[in-house]
Amino acid sequence: MDVFYAYTYSTAAWFGIQAIPLMLSPKLIITTLSTEARKPTLLEEYLCRSLAFTLLTLAIITILLTGTIPLSSSLSESEITSDPDDPKAPYAVPTLTVTAAFHAITAFYAYMQYTRHGQIGFALSQIGSGFLASMGCWCLVFGTEKGRISKRTGADKRTSGWPFKNEESDKKKGRKKL
């Protein structure tokens, strides 16, 4: 499985994990995170369920816009890539950018709440969102373009001889060691 697909499915799963408790038992979540024992208001329950539906919608949109589930009915031989010029998933890189930024902001916010209140739920949120933010940044940096692999030698064309010598290239080009 490609890292891009792993990130897409992990993001959708993380959104789902966060949404299910908010949707099924908002009272439990509200009373767990509140500092005083009281009955939650109808507005708090409404906002919890609205957040749950929003997270589920984001999970579905992430999977659809990255091309993980193809929207066309035709089957093709090639798989969907995160290449910006890929016609099968034109919104893959923008969706990847937005979700990675969302995870980074959420991880930072969860860290700030954990240092302020010390509740373990914020620490778990920080770990999950931080991992997905770093995975998303990795996909943005390394997974959005194809490597420049030489058809003749099979080596990456972006390597240079500085500060270390490229002995493999020197052998193929017939250069002698100094």
PDB file of C-alpha atoms in Angstrom:
ATOM      1  CA  MET A   1       0.000   0.000   0.000  1.00  0.00           C
ATOM      2  CA  ASP A   2       1.277   3.427  -0.925  1.00  0.00           C
ATOM      3  CA  VAL A   3       1.883   5.921   1.892  1.00  0.00           C
ATOM      4  CA  PHE A   4      -0.570   8.266   0.214  1.00  0.00           C
ATOM      5  CA  TYR A   5      -3.353   5.673   0.484  1.00  0.00           C
ATOM      6  CA  ALA A   6      -2.361   4.895   4.067  1.00  0.00           C
ATOM      7  CA  TYR A   7      -2.592   8.593   4.915  1.00  0.00           C
ATOM      8  CA  THR A   8      -5.984   8.942   3.233  1.00  0.00           C
ATOM      9  CA  TYR A   9      -7.482   5.939   5.003  1.00  0.00           C
ATOM     10  CA  SER A  10      -5.868   6.898   8.332  1.00  0.00           C
ATOM     11  CA  THR A  11      -7.280  10.404   8.116  1.00  0.00           C
ATOM     12  CA  ALA A  12     -10.755   9.078   7.382  1.00  0.00           C
ATOM     13  CA  ALA A  13     -10.469   6.556  10.222  1.00  0.00           C
ATOM     14  CA  TRP A  14      -9.256   9.231  12.659  1.00  0.00           C
ATOM     15  CA  PHE A  15     -12.183  11.466  11.750  1.00  0.00           C
ATOM     16  CA  GLY A  16     -14.533   8.509  12.217  1.00  0.00           C
ATOM     17  CA  ILE A  17     -13.031   7.584  15.592  1.00  0.00           C
ATOM     18  CA  GLN A  18     -13.566  11.142  16.770  1.00  0.00           C
ATOM     19  CA  ALA A  19     -17.083  11.378  15.315  1.00  0.00           C
ATOM     20  CA  ILE A  20     -18.659   8.182  16.650  1.00  0.00           C
ATOM     21  CA  PRO A  21     -18.585   9.057  20.387  1.00  0.00           C
ATOM     22  CA  LEU A  22     -19.706  12.598  19.641  1.00  0.00           C
ATOM     23  CA  MET A  23     -22.670  11.329  17.665  1.00  0.00           C
ATOM     24  CA  LEU A  24     -23.731   8.415  19.866  1.00  0.00           C
ATOM     25  CA  SER A  25     -23.238   9.856  23.353  1.00  0.00           C
ATOM     26  CA  PRO A  26     -22.598  13.583  23.467  1.00  0.00           C
ATOM     27  CA  LYS A  27     -23.616  13.692  27.146  1.00  0.00           C
ATOM     28  CA  LEU A  28     -20.779  11.344  28.045  1.00  0.00           C
ATOM     29  CA  ILE A  29     -18.224  13.437  26.177  1.00  0.00           C
ATOM     30  CA  ILE A  30     -19.480  16.697  27.668  1.00  0.00           C
ATOM     31  CA  THR A  31     -19.515  15.409  31.244  1.00  0.00           C
ATOM     32  CA  THR A  32     -16.088  13.809  30.811  1.00  0.00           C
ATOM     33  CA  LEU A  33     -14.480  17.024  29.611  1.00  0.00           C
ATOM     34  CA  SER A  34     -16.316  19.477  31.869  1.00  0.00           C
ATOM     35  CA  THR A  35     -14.801  20.551  35.167  1.00  0.00           C
ATOM     36  CA  GLU A  36     -18.059  20.620  37.132  1.00  0.00           C
ATOM     37  CA  ALA A  37     -20.777  17.986  37.325  1.00  0.00           C
ATOM     38  CA  ARG A  38     -23.870  19.300  35.570  1.00  0.00           C
ATOM     39  CA  LYS A  39     -26.360  18.296  32.945  1.00  0.00           C
ATOM     40  CA  PRO A  40     -25.344  19.328  29.406  1.00  0.00           C
ATOM     41  CA  THR A  41     -27.535  21.838  27.644  1.00  0.00           C
ATOM     42  CA  LEU A  42     -29.389  21.136  24.424  1.00  0.00           C
ATOM     43  CA  LEU A  43     -27.058  23.502  22.593  1.00  0.00           C
ATOM     44  CA  GLU A  44     -23.996  21.530  23.725  1.00  0.00           C
ATOM     45  CA  GLU A  45     -25.571  18.275  22.558  1.00  0.00           C
ATOM     46  CA  TYR A  46     -26.515  19.853  19.234  1.00  0.00           C
ATOM     47  CA  LEU A  47     -22.991  21.190  18.701  1.00  0.00           C
ATOM     48  CA  CYS A  48     -21.460  17.786  19.546  1.00  0.00           C
ATOM     49  CA  ARG A  49     -23.648  16.020  17.040  1.00  0.00           C
ATOM     50  CA  SER A  50     -23.048  18.715  14.414  1.00  0.00           C
ATOM     51  CA  LEU A  51     -19.296  18.313  14.903  1.00  0.00           C
ATOM     52  CA  ALA A  52     -19.688  14.544  14.522  1.00  0.00           C
ATOM     53  CA  PHE A  53     -21.559  14.921  11.230  1.00  0.00           C
ATOM     54  CA  THR A  54     -18.942  17.421  10.049  1.00  0.00           C
ATOM     55  CA  LEU A  55     -16.110  15.013  10.843  1.00  0.00           C
ATOM     56  CA  LEU A  56     -17.868  12.176   9.023  1.00  0.00           C
ATOM     57  CA  THR A  57     -18.438  14.450   6.025  1.00  0.00           C
ATOM     58  CA  LEU A  58     -14.759  15.423   6.015  1.00  0.00           C
ATOM     59  CA  ALA A  59     -13.788  11.744   6.109  1.00  0.00           C
ATOM     60  CA  ILE A  60     -15.955  10.975   3.084  1.00  0.00           C
ATOM     61  CA  ILE A  61     -14.777  14.058   1.176  1.00  0.00           C
ATOM     62  CA  THR A  62     -11.145  13.196   1.901  1.00  0.00           C
ATOM     63  CA  ILE A  63     -11.553   9.716   0.467  1.00  0.00           C
ATOM     64  CA  LEU A  64     -13.474  10.908  -2.590  1.00  0.00           C
ATOM     65  CA  LEU A  65     -11.366  13.952  -3.505  1.00  0.00           C
ATOM     66  CA  THR A  66      -8.038  12.168  -3.174  1.00  0.00           C
ATOM     67  CA  GLY A  67      -9.185   9.590  -5.702  1.00  0.00           C
ATOM     68  CA  THR A  68      -8.897   6.653  -3.331  1.00  0.00           C
ATOM     69  CA  ILE A  69     -12.370   5.635  -4.430  1.00  0.00           C
ATOM     70  CA  PRO A  70     -12.640   6.457  -8.142  1.00  0.00           C
ATOM     71  CA  LEU A  71     -15.634   8.542  -9.137  1.00  0.00           C
ATOM     72  CA  SER A  72     -15.699   7.337 -12.728  1.00  0.00           C
ATOM     73  CA  SER A  73     -17.262   4.097 -13.839  1.00  0.00           C
ATOM     74  CA  SER A  74     -14.449   3.131 -16.188  1.00  0.00           C
ATOM     75  CA  LEU A  75     -11.744   0.835 -14.893  1.00  0.00           C
ATOM     76  CA  SER A  76      -8.212   1.732 -15.781  1.00  0.00           C
ATOM     77  CA  GLU A  77      -4.986  -0.190 -15.462  1.00  0.00           C
ATOM     78  CA  SER A  78      -2.981   2.525 -13.746  1.00  0.00           C
ATOM     79  CA  GLU A  79      -3.508   3.391 -10.143  1.00  0.00           C
ATOM     80  CA  ILE A  80      -4.280   6.848  -8.863  1.00  0.00           C
ATOM     81  CA  THR A  81      -1.279   8.881  -7.820  1.00  0.00           C
ATOM     82  CA  SER A  82      -0.815  12.075  -5.883  1.00  0.00           C
ATOM     83  CA  ASP A  83       0.778  13.714  -8.912  1.00  0.00           C
ATOM     84  CA  PRO A  84      -0.762  17.168  -9.478  1.00  0.00           C
ATOM     85  CA  ASP A  85      -1.196  16.399 -13.200  1.00  0.00           C
ATOM     86  CA  ASP A  86      -3.078  13.119 -12.587  1.00  0.00           C
ATOM     87  CA  PRO A  87      -6.470  13.500 -14.318  1.00  0.00           C
ATOM     88  CA  LYS A  88      -8.047  10.761 -12.181  1.00  0.00           C
ATOM     89  CA  ALA A  89      -7.650  12.759  -8.960  1.00  0.00           C
ATOM     90  CA  PRO A  90      -7.172  16.463  -9.689  1.00  0.00           C
ATOM     91  CA  TYR A  91      -7.907  17.470  -6.090  1.00  0.00           C
ATOM     92  CA  ALA A  92      -5.569  14.981  -4.403  1.00  0.00           C
ATOM     93  CA  VAL A  93      -2.757  17.407  -3.542  1.00  0.00           C
ATOM     94  CA  PRO A  94      -5.025  20.287  -2.395  1.00  0.00           C
ATOM     95  CA  THR A  95      -7.005  17.874  -0.210  1.00  0.00           C
ATOM     96  CA  LEU A  96      -3.771  16.451   1.151  1.00  0.00           C
ATOM     97  CA  THR A  97      -2.538  19.962   1.949  1.00  0.00           C
ATOM     98  CA  VAL A  98      -5.743  21.001   3.713  1.00  0.00           C
ATOM     99  CA  THR A  99      -6.028  17.819   5.787  1.00  0.00           C
ATOM    100  CA  ALA A 100      -2.346  17.926   6.786  1.00  0.00           C
ATOM    101  CA  ALA A 101      -2.757  21.566   7.889  1.00  0.00           C
ATOM    102  CA  PHE A 102      -5.935  20.618   9.778  1.00  0.00           C
ATOM    103  CA  HIS A 103      -4.125  17.820  11.603  1.00  0.00           C
ATOM    104  CA  ALA A 104      -1.218  20.136  12.466  1.00  0.00           C
ATOM    105  CA  ILE A 105      -3.520  22.827  13.845  1.00  0.00           C
ATOM    106  CA  THR A 106      -5.547  20.253  15.784  1.00  0.00           C
ATOM    107  CA  ALA A 107      -2.380  18.720  17.245  1.00  0.00           C
ATOM    108  CA  PHE A 108      -1.139  22.147  18.340  1.00  0.00           C
ATOM    109  CA  TYR A 109      -4.505  23.020  19.888  1.00  0.00           C
ATOM    110  CA  ALA A 110      -4.688  19.657  21.691  1.00  0.00           C
ATOM    111  CA  TYR A 111      -1.165  20.224  23.017  1.00  0.00           C
ATOM    112  CA  MET A 112      -2.122  23.652  24.337  1.00  0.00           C
ATOM    113  CA  GLN A 113      -5.228  22.229  26.031  1.00  0.00           C
ATOM    114  CA  TYR A 114      -3.245  19.337  27.514  1.00  0.00           C
ATOM    115  CA  THR A 115      -0.639  21.663  29.023  1.00  0.00           C
ATOM    116  CA  ARG A 116      -3.383  23.866  30.420  1.00  0.00           C
ATOM    117  CA  HIS A 117      -5.785  21.230  31.788  1.00  0.00           C
ATOM    118  CA  GLY A 118      -3.744  18.004  31.886  1.00  0.00           C
ATOM    119  CA  GLN A 119      -6.533  15.719  30.650  1.00  0.00           C
ATOM    120  CA  ILE A 120      -5.466  12.536  28.903  1.00  0.00           C
ATOM    121  CA  GLY A 121      -8.031  12.955  26.101  1.00  0.00           C
ATOM    122  CA  PHE A 122      -6.152  15.980  24.821  1.00  0.00           C
ATOM    123  CA  ALA A 123      -2.860  14.069  24.913  1.00  0.00           C
ATOM    124  CA  LEU A 124      -4.362  11.248  22.845  1.00  0.00           C
ATOM    125  CA  SER A 125      -5.738  13.753  20.360  1.00  0.00           C
ATOM    126  CA  GLN A 126      -2.346  15.396  20.151  1.00  0.00           C
ATOM    127  CA  ILE A 127      -0.619  12.089  19.430  1.00  0.00           C
ATOM    128  CA  GLY A 128      -3.106  11.027  16.748  1.00  0.00           C
ATOM    129  CA  SER A 129      -3.300  14.376  15.001  1.00  0.00           C
ATOM    130  CA  GLY A 130       0.449  14.946  15.282  1.00  0.00           C
ATOM    131  CA  PHE A 131       1.190  11.591  13.680  1.00  0.00           C
ATOM    132  CA  LEU A 132      -1.225  12.279  10.828  1.00  0.00           C
ATOM    133  CA  ALA A 133       0.159  15.810  10.376  1.00  0.00           C
ATOM    134  CA  SER A 134       3.696  14.478  10.038  1.00  0.00           C
ATOM    135  CA  MET A 135       2.517  11.730   7.690  1.00  0.00           C
ATOM    136  CA  GLY A 136       0.653  14.293   5.568  1.00  0.00           C
ATOM    137  CA  CYS A 137       3.701  16.564   5.418  1.00  0.00           C
ATOM    138  CA  TRP A 138       5.818  13.577   4.387  1.00  0.00           C
ATOM    139  CA  CYS A 139       3.363  12.818   1.579  1.00  0.00           C
ATOM    140  CA  LEU A 140       3.436  16.459   0.472  1.00  0.00           C
ATOM    141  CA  VAL A 141       7.220  16.640   0.406  1.00  0.00           C
ATOM    142  CA  PHE A 142       8.111  13.227  -0.988  1.00  0.00           C
ATOM    143  CA  GLY A 143       4.954  11.728  -2.442  1.00  0.00           C
ATOM    144  CA  THR A 144       3.626  14.370  -4.799  1.00  0.00           C
ATOM    145  CA  GLU A 145       6.112  13.919  -7.634  1.00  0.00           C
ATOM    146  CA  LYS A 146       7.711  11.005  -9.338  1.00  0.00           C
ATOM    147  CA  GLY A 147      11.409  10.485  -8.781  1.00  0.00           C
ATOM    148  CA  ARG A 148      13.684  11.311 -11.626  1.00  0.00           C
ATOM    149  CA  ILE A 149      14.837   7.795 -12.344  1.00  0.00           C
ATOM    150  CA  SER A 150      17.086   7.239 -15.311  1.00  0.00           C
ATOM    151  CA  LYS A 151      15.754   4.677 -17.778  1.00  0.00           C
ATOM    152  CA  ARG A 152      19.268   3.746 -18.807  1.00  0.00           C
ATOM    153  CA  THR A 153      20.969   3.309 -15.411  1.00  0.00           C
ATOM    154  CA  GLY A 154      18.027   3.016 -12.998  1.00  0.00           C
ATOM    155  CA  ALA A 155      19.594   5.574 -10.627  1.00  0.00           C
ATOM    156  CA  ASP A 156      18.036   8.774  -9.361  1.00  0.00           C
ATOM    157  CA  LYS A 157      19.163  11.710 -11.521  1.00  0.00           C
ATOM    158  CA  ARG A 158      18.991  14.199  -8.648  1.00  0.00           C
ATOM    159  CA  THR A 159      22.009  12.762  -6.841  1.00  0.00           C
ATOM    160  CA  SER A 160      25.314  14.539  -7.056  1.00  0.00           C
ATOM    161  CA  GLY A 161      28.890  13.687  -6.212  1.00  0.00           C
ATOM    162  CA  TRP A 162      29.239  16.276  -3.489  1.00  0.00           C
ATOM    163  CA  PRO A 163      30.216  15.821  -0.617  1.00  0.00           C
ATOM    164  CA  PHE A 164      30.552  12.105  -1.301  1.00  0.00           C
ATOM    165  CA  LYS A 165      31.601  10.431  -4.512  1.00  0.00           C
ATOM    166  CA  ASN A 166      29.040   8.605  -6.586  1.00  0.00           C
ATOM    167  CA  GLU A 167      31.061   5.470  -7.297  1.00  0.00           C
ATOM    168  CA  GLU A 168      28.244   3.785  -9.203  1.00  0.00           C
ATOM    169  CA  SER A 169      28.040   6.676 -11.654  1.00  0.00           C
ATOM    170  CA  ASP A 170      31.800   6.800 -12.019  1.00  0.00           C
ATOM    171  CA  LYS A 171      31.886   3.089 -12.915  1.00  0.00           C
ATOM    172  CA  LYS A 172      29.194   3.472 -15.574  1.00  0.00           C
ATOM    173  CA  LYS A 173      30.828   6.556 -17.099  1.00  0.00           C
ATOM    174  CA  GLY A 174      34.291   4.995 -17.058  1.00  0.00           C
ATOM    175  CA  ARG A 175      35.886   7.551 -14.770  1.00  0.00           C
ATOM    176  CA  LYS A 176      38.963   6.588 -12.797  1.00  0.00           C
ATOM    177  CA  LYS A 177      39.441   7.207  -9.102  1.00  0.00           C
ATOM    178  CA  LEU A 178      41.916   9.890  -8.164  1.00  0.00           C
TER     179      LEU A 178
END
